[in-house]
């Protein structure tokens, strides 16, 4: 074996240290103990090595060797070394076991952990004078989000209890249902076994085939002997279909044949059921059917078994049972005619169809007798005709049972909401409608049935939209209620006052709805025409597009004429237009300006201000900084910027850096609604967040609650906010006074690491040492569409460590890995950007990178932020991994990024605030606070 000669005597840079040696030669005993306690964590062990102390941690921690409290040991296989080792060096310690390797006076020393003396840390503390002081809590413990609605499940629905007229089940029924469940579980295995034994589905010796061959001849005899076209004899088509049990004017022979055949089929079926299901159970089913046939419905319902539960039994019985040993085929050929060896009629299907008919006939009989609850039971429980049962219950005033049934059987959410509202459970109906965004159907349906009830729900719908900040939609909804239009006037004024593109759209609507206020409208319209900045161009386009949705009147035409000329001037001045040429020409026609139509201005789309493949780069020097520390920022629709300043509160800034508003609520993160009229402000308090709610329209802010949250969506729809708490995923009611969950997924297999949402889907990601798993729910129905696990380390990373990961709603994902450089022994970071399952780009962070932010993904854009000792670099990638922007912020230690539409806001702890335009690849704002 070659003698080991260390190339480096100690580790350098940043390492993953699992143990530390605290030397008595350079520290006193008290100092060594102090450092050991600083390093200590749950599960750590402390050993005495001569006069020194060794702290062994349960998990490696990242350590800067220049600032380490002791000599760090790094794991190499089964050993912990105080100096760097190559893979070829490990053979020198093959038989050492779990040990420490260090240099002592120039010699390599190996120390086995099991030979070390464990230090009794308890003896370090003198507690003889300790006095116990009774304390009182300053506040209640932070509770988890309570579920405000218990979901009605099919397993928990007991229709026999809810429908009082339905008799209680026979004592044997639960036993029978359990047996059917057991049979269903073993059905697939039995089918596979039969296939392996080579039994054909058309075996001539099957029991059903045997009896059918006998009664096939009788059928023809009775049919020919009837001599009457109305006798009910079998036709040619009947040979391939189920027999007709209710024929008109049956002849004597036909009735005799039907009766004889019915008795025989029942006997055959009972024999086959006994084989697969048990003799006692088969007799139970036969007796149950006889009770229905006799019309003894009160007694029959005690025994009744749902058809759905009997499907496994039917599938098993339809497998042929051999009476004799199968014989080999004499020849191999395909027969295109009727198989003489097979059954011409499926007896099992016939028997089950007869049972279904009996259930249906029983329902009709019970309905005719006015026994509504029993009839509902047959529909819902025996036939499992869920939609029909819900409508039948509702028609007869059984709204609560109808609502429970609709929810338990997973009927469309619109139906569930409507039934709960009819049942008088308005709060539950509204919560479900908010969660699943399904007001419209329920309102339309109720208005058609009961104008008063429909109007009440429409008003609630409008108020819910307004509370979420979607004032334009709220106006549209409530406008149909003439006596409630005063509420719409208030929402219109709030939107116009808020400003931005939404205000321009609402101004166009106000011109149509309230032409009598034209003088006031003209003053607001002049503000839209006068601006020359990016926001003004957006407002003009928003006003123009809103006109297409209005009934044009003379007042709107007056405003259109100067607007069209201004939009034309924007294009001429090389301001990127937001209107298509077709839209522009349509506006000219709507304006009815003959002079303008005759001399139509030039309107041609201009190129983007940056070349499509040009990389945008900017460096902000360390000296170019502000006085404030910015934790988060977001651009609002009116062009203003909301800035989170930590404990200093929240400011609203105009584009020229003027302060518009201030909220005295601490904020390290802002979660802004889709309409940017509301926000949730989060302030970190250890592993707890202090939550506050911000209303940008009313300019109000208030404390909400304190909650533990692992991860959260960066925005919400105004009503529902998706968060991860430990290993559970929640939909939180963002407008309720308490922190309450409308919906929850529990035990997702790991702590929720990140959450994203869009209008049509919500996703979350769990992360562990091997890889990550993504869950995808379709909105608004909250239907699980996909669950994908990627064991990334097993596939590609080698000795790397999964550092972080994130996903987007559009199918993109980013994985950041940390790997030890073989030459420098320093950690290296790289990121893999995936377009769905395809690896689109691998990006290597610069070698000097010491840490990274969690990757952020916005639609098709991925933002990766890395830190070195003296700067931060924000890299923006598009689609398949094309680098489109690199923003260098010297001296920055903490950077936040947030996307709002086509703008990316970048803020740092040096008071710098930048707004980057994805589309035009340019800076819109470059401010200092």
Short mmCIF file of N, CA and C in Angstrom, two decimals, residues 75 122 148 169 300 314 335 417 426-427 438 494 507 531-532 585 604 638 659 671 703 797 807 865 893 908:
data_model
loop_
_atom_site.label_atom_id
_atom_site.label_comp_id
_atom_site.label_asym_id
_atom_site.label_seq_id
_atom_site.Cartn_x
_atom_site.Cartn_y
_atom_site.Cartn_z
N UNK A 75 -16.95 14.08 6.11
CA UNK A 75 -17.12 12.64 5.89
C UNK A 75 -16.63 12.23 4.51
N UNK A 122 -23.96 16.93 31.48
CA UNK A 122 -24.76 17.37 32.62
C UNK A 122 -23.93 17.87 33.78
N UNK A 148 -63.12 24.62 8.29
CA UNK A 148 -64.43 25.17 8.63
C UNK A 148 -65.56 24.35 8.02
N UNK A 169 -81.47 -1.93 7.95
CA UNK A 169 -80.95 -3.06 7.19
C UNK A 169 -81.05 -4.35 7.98
N UNK A 300 -88.33 -5.99 1.38
CA UNK A 300 -87.25 -6.12 0.40
C UNK A 300 -86.15 -5.09 0.63
N UNK A 314 -70.80 -10.36 -10.44
CA UNK A 314 -71.23 -10.62 -11.82
C UNK A 314 -70.03 -10.93 -12.71
N UNK A 335 -63.82 -18.56 -36.49
CA UNK A 335 -65.20 -18.76 -36.91
C UNK A 335 -65.90 -17.42 -36.98
N UNK A 417 -73.55 23.41 -4.74
CA UNK A 417 -73.80 24.76 -4.21
C UNK A 417 -75.28 25.08 -4.25
N UNK A 426 -76.76 28.55 3.74
CA UNK A 426 -76.22 29.58 2.84
C UNK A 426 -74.73 29.79 3.04
N UNK A 427 -74.28 29.75 4.30
CA UNK A 427 -72.85 29.96 4.57
C UNK A 427 -72.02 28.88 3.90
N UNK A 438 -67.99 28.81 -8.65
CA UNK A 438 -69.11 28.26 -9.42
C UNK A 438 -70.43 28.94 -9.07
N UNK A 494 -64.57 53.48 -7.00
CA UNK A 494 -63.35 52.97 -6.35
C UNK A 494 -62.32 52.54 -7.38
N UNK A 507 -63.77 53.55 -16.67
CA UNK A 507 -64.20 54.87 -17.15
C UNK A 507 -65.01 54.73 -18.44
N UNK A 531 -50.76 61.67 -20.58
CA UNK A 531 -49.53 60.99 -20.19
C UNK A 531 -48.73 60.49 -21.38
N UNK A 532 -47.40 60.40 -21.20
CA UNK A 532 -46.53 59.91 -22.26
C UNK A 532 -45.71 58.69 -21.83
N UNK A 585 -58.61 49.93 -36.68
CA UNK A 585 -59.55 50.29 -37.75
C UNK A 585 -61.00 50.18 -37.28
N UNK A 604 -48.68 51.35 -37.74
CA UNK A 604 -47.90 50.14 -38.02
C UNK A 604 -47.16 49.71 -36.78
N UNK A 638 -51.89 50.24 -11.43
CA UNK A 638 -51.89 51.68 -11.69
C UNK A 638 -50.49 52.25 -11.86
N UNK A 659 -43.86 59.13 -2.36
CA UNK A 659 -44.64 58.26 -1.49
C UNK A 659 -46.12 58.62 -1.59
N UNK A 671 -47.96 39.07 -0.59
CA UNK A 671 -48.74 38.17 -1.44
C UNK A 671 -49.90 38.98 -1.99
N UNK A 703 -53.98 43.97 11.23
CA UNK A 703 -53.41 42.69 11.65
C UNK A 703 -54.42 41.58 11.43
N UNK A 797 -27.13 13.09 -10.19
CA UNK A 797 -26.34 14.04 -9.42
C UNK A 797 -25.05 13.49 -8.83
N UNK A 807 -41.32 24.80 -9.07
CA UNK A 807 -42.12 24.45 -10.22
C UNK A 807 -42.93 25.66 -10.66
N UNK A 865 -30.99 33.42 -8.65
CA UNK A 865 -30.18 34.43 -7.96
C UNK A 865 -29.09 33.73 -7.18
N UNK A 893 -26.69 41.47 -0.17
CA UNK A 893 -26.65 40.21 0.58
C UNK A 893 -28.00 39.49 0.53
N UNK A 908 -33.36 44.85 -3.26
CA UNK A 908 -32.31 44.28 -2.41
C UNK A 908 -32.20 45.03 -1.09
#
